[in-house]
GROMACS .gro file of C-alpha atoms in nm:
model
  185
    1UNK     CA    1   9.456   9.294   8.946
    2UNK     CA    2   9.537   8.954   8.980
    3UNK     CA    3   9.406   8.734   9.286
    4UNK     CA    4   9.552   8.465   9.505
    5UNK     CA    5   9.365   8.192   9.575
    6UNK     CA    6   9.404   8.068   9.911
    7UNK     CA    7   9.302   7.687   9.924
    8UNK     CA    8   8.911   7.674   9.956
    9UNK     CA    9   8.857   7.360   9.749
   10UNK     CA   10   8.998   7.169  10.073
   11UNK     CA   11   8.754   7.362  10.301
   12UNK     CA   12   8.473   7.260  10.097
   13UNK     CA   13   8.413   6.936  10.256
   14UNK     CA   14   8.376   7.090  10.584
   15UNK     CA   15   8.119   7.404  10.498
   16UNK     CA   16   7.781   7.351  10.691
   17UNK     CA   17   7.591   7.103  10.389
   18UNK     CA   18   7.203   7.004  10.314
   19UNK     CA   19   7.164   6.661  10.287
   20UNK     CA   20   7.121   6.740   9.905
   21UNK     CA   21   7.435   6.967   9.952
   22UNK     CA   22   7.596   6.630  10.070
   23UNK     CA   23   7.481   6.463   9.776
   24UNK     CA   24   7.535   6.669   9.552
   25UNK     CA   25   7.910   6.729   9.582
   26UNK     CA   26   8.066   6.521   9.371
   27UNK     CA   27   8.419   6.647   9.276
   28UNK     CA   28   8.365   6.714   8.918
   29UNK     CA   29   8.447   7.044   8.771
   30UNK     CA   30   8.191   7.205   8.513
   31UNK     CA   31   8.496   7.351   8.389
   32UNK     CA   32   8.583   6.998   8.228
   33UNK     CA   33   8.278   7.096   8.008
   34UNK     CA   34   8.361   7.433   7.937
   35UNK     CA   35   8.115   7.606   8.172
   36UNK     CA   36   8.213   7.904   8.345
   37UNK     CA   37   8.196   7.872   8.738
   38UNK     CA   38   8.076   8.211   8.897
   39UNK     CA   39   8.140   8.372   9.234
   40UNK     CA   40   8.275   8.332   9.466
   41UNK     CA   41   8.500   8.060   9.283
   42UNK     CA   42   8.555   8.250   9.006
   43UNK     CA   43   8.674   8.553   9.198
   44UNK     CA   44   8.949   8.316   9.395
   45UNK     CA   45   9.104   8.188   9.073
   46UNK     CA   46   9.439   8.335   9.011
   47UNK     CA   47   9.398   8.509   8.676
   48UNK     CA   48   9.366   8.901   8.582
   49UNK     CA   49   9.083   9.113   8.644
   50UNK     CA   50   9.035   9.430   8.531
   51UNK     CA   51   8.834   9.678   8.695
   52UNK     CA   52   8.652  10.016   8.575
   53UNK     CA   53   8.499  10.177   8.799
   54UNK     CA   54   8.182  10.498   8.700
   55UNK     CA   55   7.905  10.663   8.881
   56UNK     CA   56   7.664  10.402   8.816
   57UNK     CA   57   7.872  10.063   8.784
   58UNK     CA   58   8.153   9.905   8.877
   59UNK     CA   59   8.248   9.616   8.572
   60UNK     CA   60   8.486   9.340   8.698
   61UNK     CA   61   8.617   9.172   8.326
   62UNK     CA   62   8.797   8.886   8.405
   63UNK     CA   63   9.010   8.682   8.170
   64UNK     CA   64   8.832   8.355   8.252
   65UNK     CA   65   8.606   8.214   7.991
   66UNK     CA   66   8.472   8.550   7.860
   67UNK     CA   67   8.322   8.630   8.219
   68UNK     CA   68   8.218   9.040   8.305
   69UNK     CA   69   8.046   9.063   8.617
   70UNK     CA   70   7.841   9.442   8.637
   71UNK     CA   71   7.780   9.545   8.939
   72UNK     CA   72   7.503   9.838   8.960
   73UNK     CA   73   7.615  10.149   9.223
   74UNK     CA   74   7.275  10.320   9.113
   75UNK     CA   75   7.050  10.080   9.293
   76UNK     CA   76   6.956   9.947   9.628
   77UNK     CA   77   6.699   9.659   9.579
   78UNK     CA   78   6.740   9.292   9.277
   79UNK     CA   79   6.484   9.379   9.033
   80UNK     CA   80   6.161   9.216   9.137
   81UNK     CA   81   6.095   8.998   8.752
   82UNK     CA   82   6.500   8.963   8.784
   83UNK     CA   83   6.648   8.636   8.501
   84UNK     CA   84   6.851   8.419   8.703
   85UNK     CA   85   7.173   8.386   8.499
   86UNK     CA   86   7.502   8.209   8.552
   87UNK     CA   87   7.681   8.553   8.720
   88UNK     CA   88   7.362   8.690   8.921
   89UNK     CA   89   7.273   9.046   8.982
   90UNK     CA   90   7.501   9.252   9.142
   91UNK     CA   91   7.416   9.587   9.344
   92UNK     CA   92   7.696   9.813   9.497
   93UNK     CA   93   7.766  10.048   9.739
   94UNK     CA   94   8.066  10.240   9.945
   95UNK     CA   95   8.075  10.156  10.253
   96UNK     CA   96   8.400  10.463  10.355
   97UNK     CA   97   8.656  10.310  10.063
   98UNK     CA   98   8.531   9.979  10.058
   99UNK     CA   99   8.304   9.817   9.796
  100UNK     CA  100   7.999   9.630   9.903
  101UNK     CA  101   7.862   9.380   9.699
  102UNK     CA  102   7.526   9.196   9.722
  103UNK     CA  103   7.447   8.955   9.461
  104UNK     CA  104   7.147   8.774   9.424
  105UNK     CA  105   6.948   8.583   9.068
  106UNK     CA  106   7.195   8.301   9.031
  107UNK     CA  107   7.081   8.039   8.783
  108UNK     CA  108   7.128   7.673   8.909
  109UNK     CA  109   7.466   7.547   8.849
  110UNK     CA  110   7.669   7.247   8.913
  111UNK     CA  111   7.929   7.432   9.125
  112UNK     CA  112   7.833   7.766   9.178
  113UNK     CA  113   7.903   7.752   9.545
  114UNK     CA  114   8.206   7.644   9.443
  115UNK     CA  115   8.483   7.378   9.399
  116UNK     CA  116   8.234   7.100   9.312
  117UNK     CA  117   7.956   7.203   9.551
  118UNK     CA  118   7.606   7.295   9.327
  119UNK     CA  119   7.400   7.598   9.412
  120UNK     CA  120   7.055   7.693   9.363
  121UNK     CA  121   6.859   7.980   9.279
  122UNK     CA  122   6.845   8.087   9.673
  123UNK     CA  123   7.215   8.111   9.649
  124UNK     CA  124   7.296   8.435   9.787
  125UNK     CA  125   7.629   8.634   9.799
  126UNK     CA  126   7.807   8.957   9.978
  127UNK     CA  127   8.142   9.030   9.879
  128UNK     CA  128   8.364   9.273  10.044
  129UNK     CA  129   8.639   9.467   9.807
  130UNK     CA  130   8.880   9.685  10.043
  131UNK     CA  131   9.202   9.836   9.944
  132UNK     CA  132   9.512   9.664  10.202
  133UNK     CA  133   9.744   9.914  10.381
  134UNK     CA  134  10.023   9.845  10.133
  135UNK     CA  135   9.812  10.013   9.891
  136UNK     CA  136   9.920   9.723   9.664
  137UNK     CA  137   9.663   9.458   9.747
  138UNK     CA  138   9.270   9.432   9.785
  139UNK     CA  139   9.114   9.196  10.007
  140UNK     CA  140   8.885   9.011   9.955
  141UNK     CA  141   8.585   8.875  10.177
  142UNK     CA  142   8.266   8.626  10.096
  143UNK     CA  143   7.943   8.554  10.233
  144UNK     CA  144   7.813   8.298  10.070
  145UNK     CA  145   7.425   8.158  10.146
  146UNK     CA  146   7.225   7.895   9.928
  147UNK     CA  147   6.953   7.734  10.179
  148UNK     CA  148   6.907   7.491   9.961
  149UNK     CA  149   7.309   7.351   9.966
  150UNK     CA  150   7.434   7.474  10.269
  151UNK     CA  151   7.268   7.471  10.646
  152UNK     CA  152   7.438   7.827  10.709
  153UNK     CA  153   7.683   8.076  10.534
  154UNK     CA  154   8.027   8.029  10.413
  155UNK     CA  155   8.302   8.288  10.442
  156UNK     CA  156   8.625   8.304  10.254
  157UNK     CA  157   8.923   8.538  10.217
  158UNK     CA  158   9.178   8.598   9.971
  159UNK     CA  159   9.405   8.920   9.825
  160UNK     CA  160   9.427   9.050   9.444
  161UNK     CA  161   9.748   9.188   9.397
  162UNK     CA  162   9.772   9.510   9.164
  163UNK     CA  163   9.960   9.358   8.865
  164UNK     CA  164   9.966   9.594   8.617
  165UNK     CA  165  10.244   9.472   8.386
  166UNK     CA  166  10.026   9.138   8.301
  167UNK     CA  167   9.832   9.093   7.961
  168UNK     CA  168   9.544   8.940   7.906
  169UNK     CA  169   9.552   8.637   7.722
  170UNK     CA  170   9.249   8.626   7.547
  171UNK     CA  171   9.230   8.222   7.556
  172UNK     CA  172   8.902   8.073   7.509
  173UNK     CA  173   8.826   7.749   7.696
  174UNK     CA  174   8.894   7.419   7.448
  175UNK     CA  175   8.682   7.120   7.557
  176UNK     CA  176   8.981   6.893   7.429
  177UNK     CA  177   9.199   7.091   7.667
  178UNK     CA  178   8.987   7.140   7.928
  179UNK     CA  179   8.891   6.705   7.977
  180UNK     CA  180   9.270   6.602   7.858
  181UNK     CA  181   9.364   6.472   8.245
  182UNK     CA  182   9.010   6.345   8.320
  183UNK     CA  183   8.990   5.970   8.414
  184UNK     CA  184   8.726   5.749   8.287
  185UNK     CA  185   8.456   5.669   8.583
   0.00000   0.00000   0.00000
């Protein structure tokens, strides 16, 4: 799978902000340092994704800075002593043939609402994975909540086409690379 981004990053300035939420956007991308951002940016970026899917998880391995994103089909509550990390905890279910993702545990990070807007650990998230009727593309829906950022949710759209002929390319992120067009402040 590979998704299309649609254009969020010019939405951003208009999603229902906190005062810190106002503040706190700044523009800068953590990816200049060579941090991972997680979802829902992560899942708009157009790069492959590969998905297996079991009884008890469905993993989401996506060629973007080493990130896998597990999300557990054999649950239906966040463990209570849960680690926030980067990625969060995700719990699935089928809703008919569509996947249903709640994510919750999300570690504080400079962007993790996305495209330069920070997050905290009330940052909240329920995706929506559906097959399209072209049986080619699934779409893709976001609710994204962080009381802490935002003053209500977000919600964002895009498609993953099936791609099946790309390769992974295996590239790790290079901090000379990844701050080469940066301007000095």
């Amino acid at each position: 799978i590979a998704a299309a981004m649609a254009e969020p990053s010019a939405l951003a300035p208009s999603w229902p902000m906190t005062a810190k939420g106002r503040a706190g956007f700044t523009g800068h991308s953590s990816q200049a340092d060579c941090v991972a951002v997680g979802a829902p940016q992560l899942m708009l970026y157009p790069h492959l994704i590969d998905i297996a899917v079991d009884e008890k998880t469905v993993v989401l391995d996506l060629d973007w800075m080493g990130v896998r994103r597990v999300v557990h089909l054999d649950t239906t509550v966040h463990p209570a002593d849960l680690e926030p990390s980067p990625q969060g905890h995700s719990i699935g279910r089928w809703e008919g043939k569509a996947l249903v993702i709640d994510t919750a545990g999300f570690a504080v990070h400079p962007e993790g609402i996305g495209f330069s807007l920070p997050s905290g650990v009330g940052k909240h998230l329920v995706e929506r994975l559906s097959l399209a009727a072209d049986g080619r593309h699934l779409d893709y829906e976001i609710t994204a909540e962080d009381p802490e950022y935002l003053t209500g949710p977000i919600h964002a759209t895009a498609s993953w086409e099936y791609s099946p002929d790309l390769e992974r390319s295996g590239a790790a992120c290079d901090l000379e690379s990844a701050r080469r067009d940066l301007k000095e402040q």
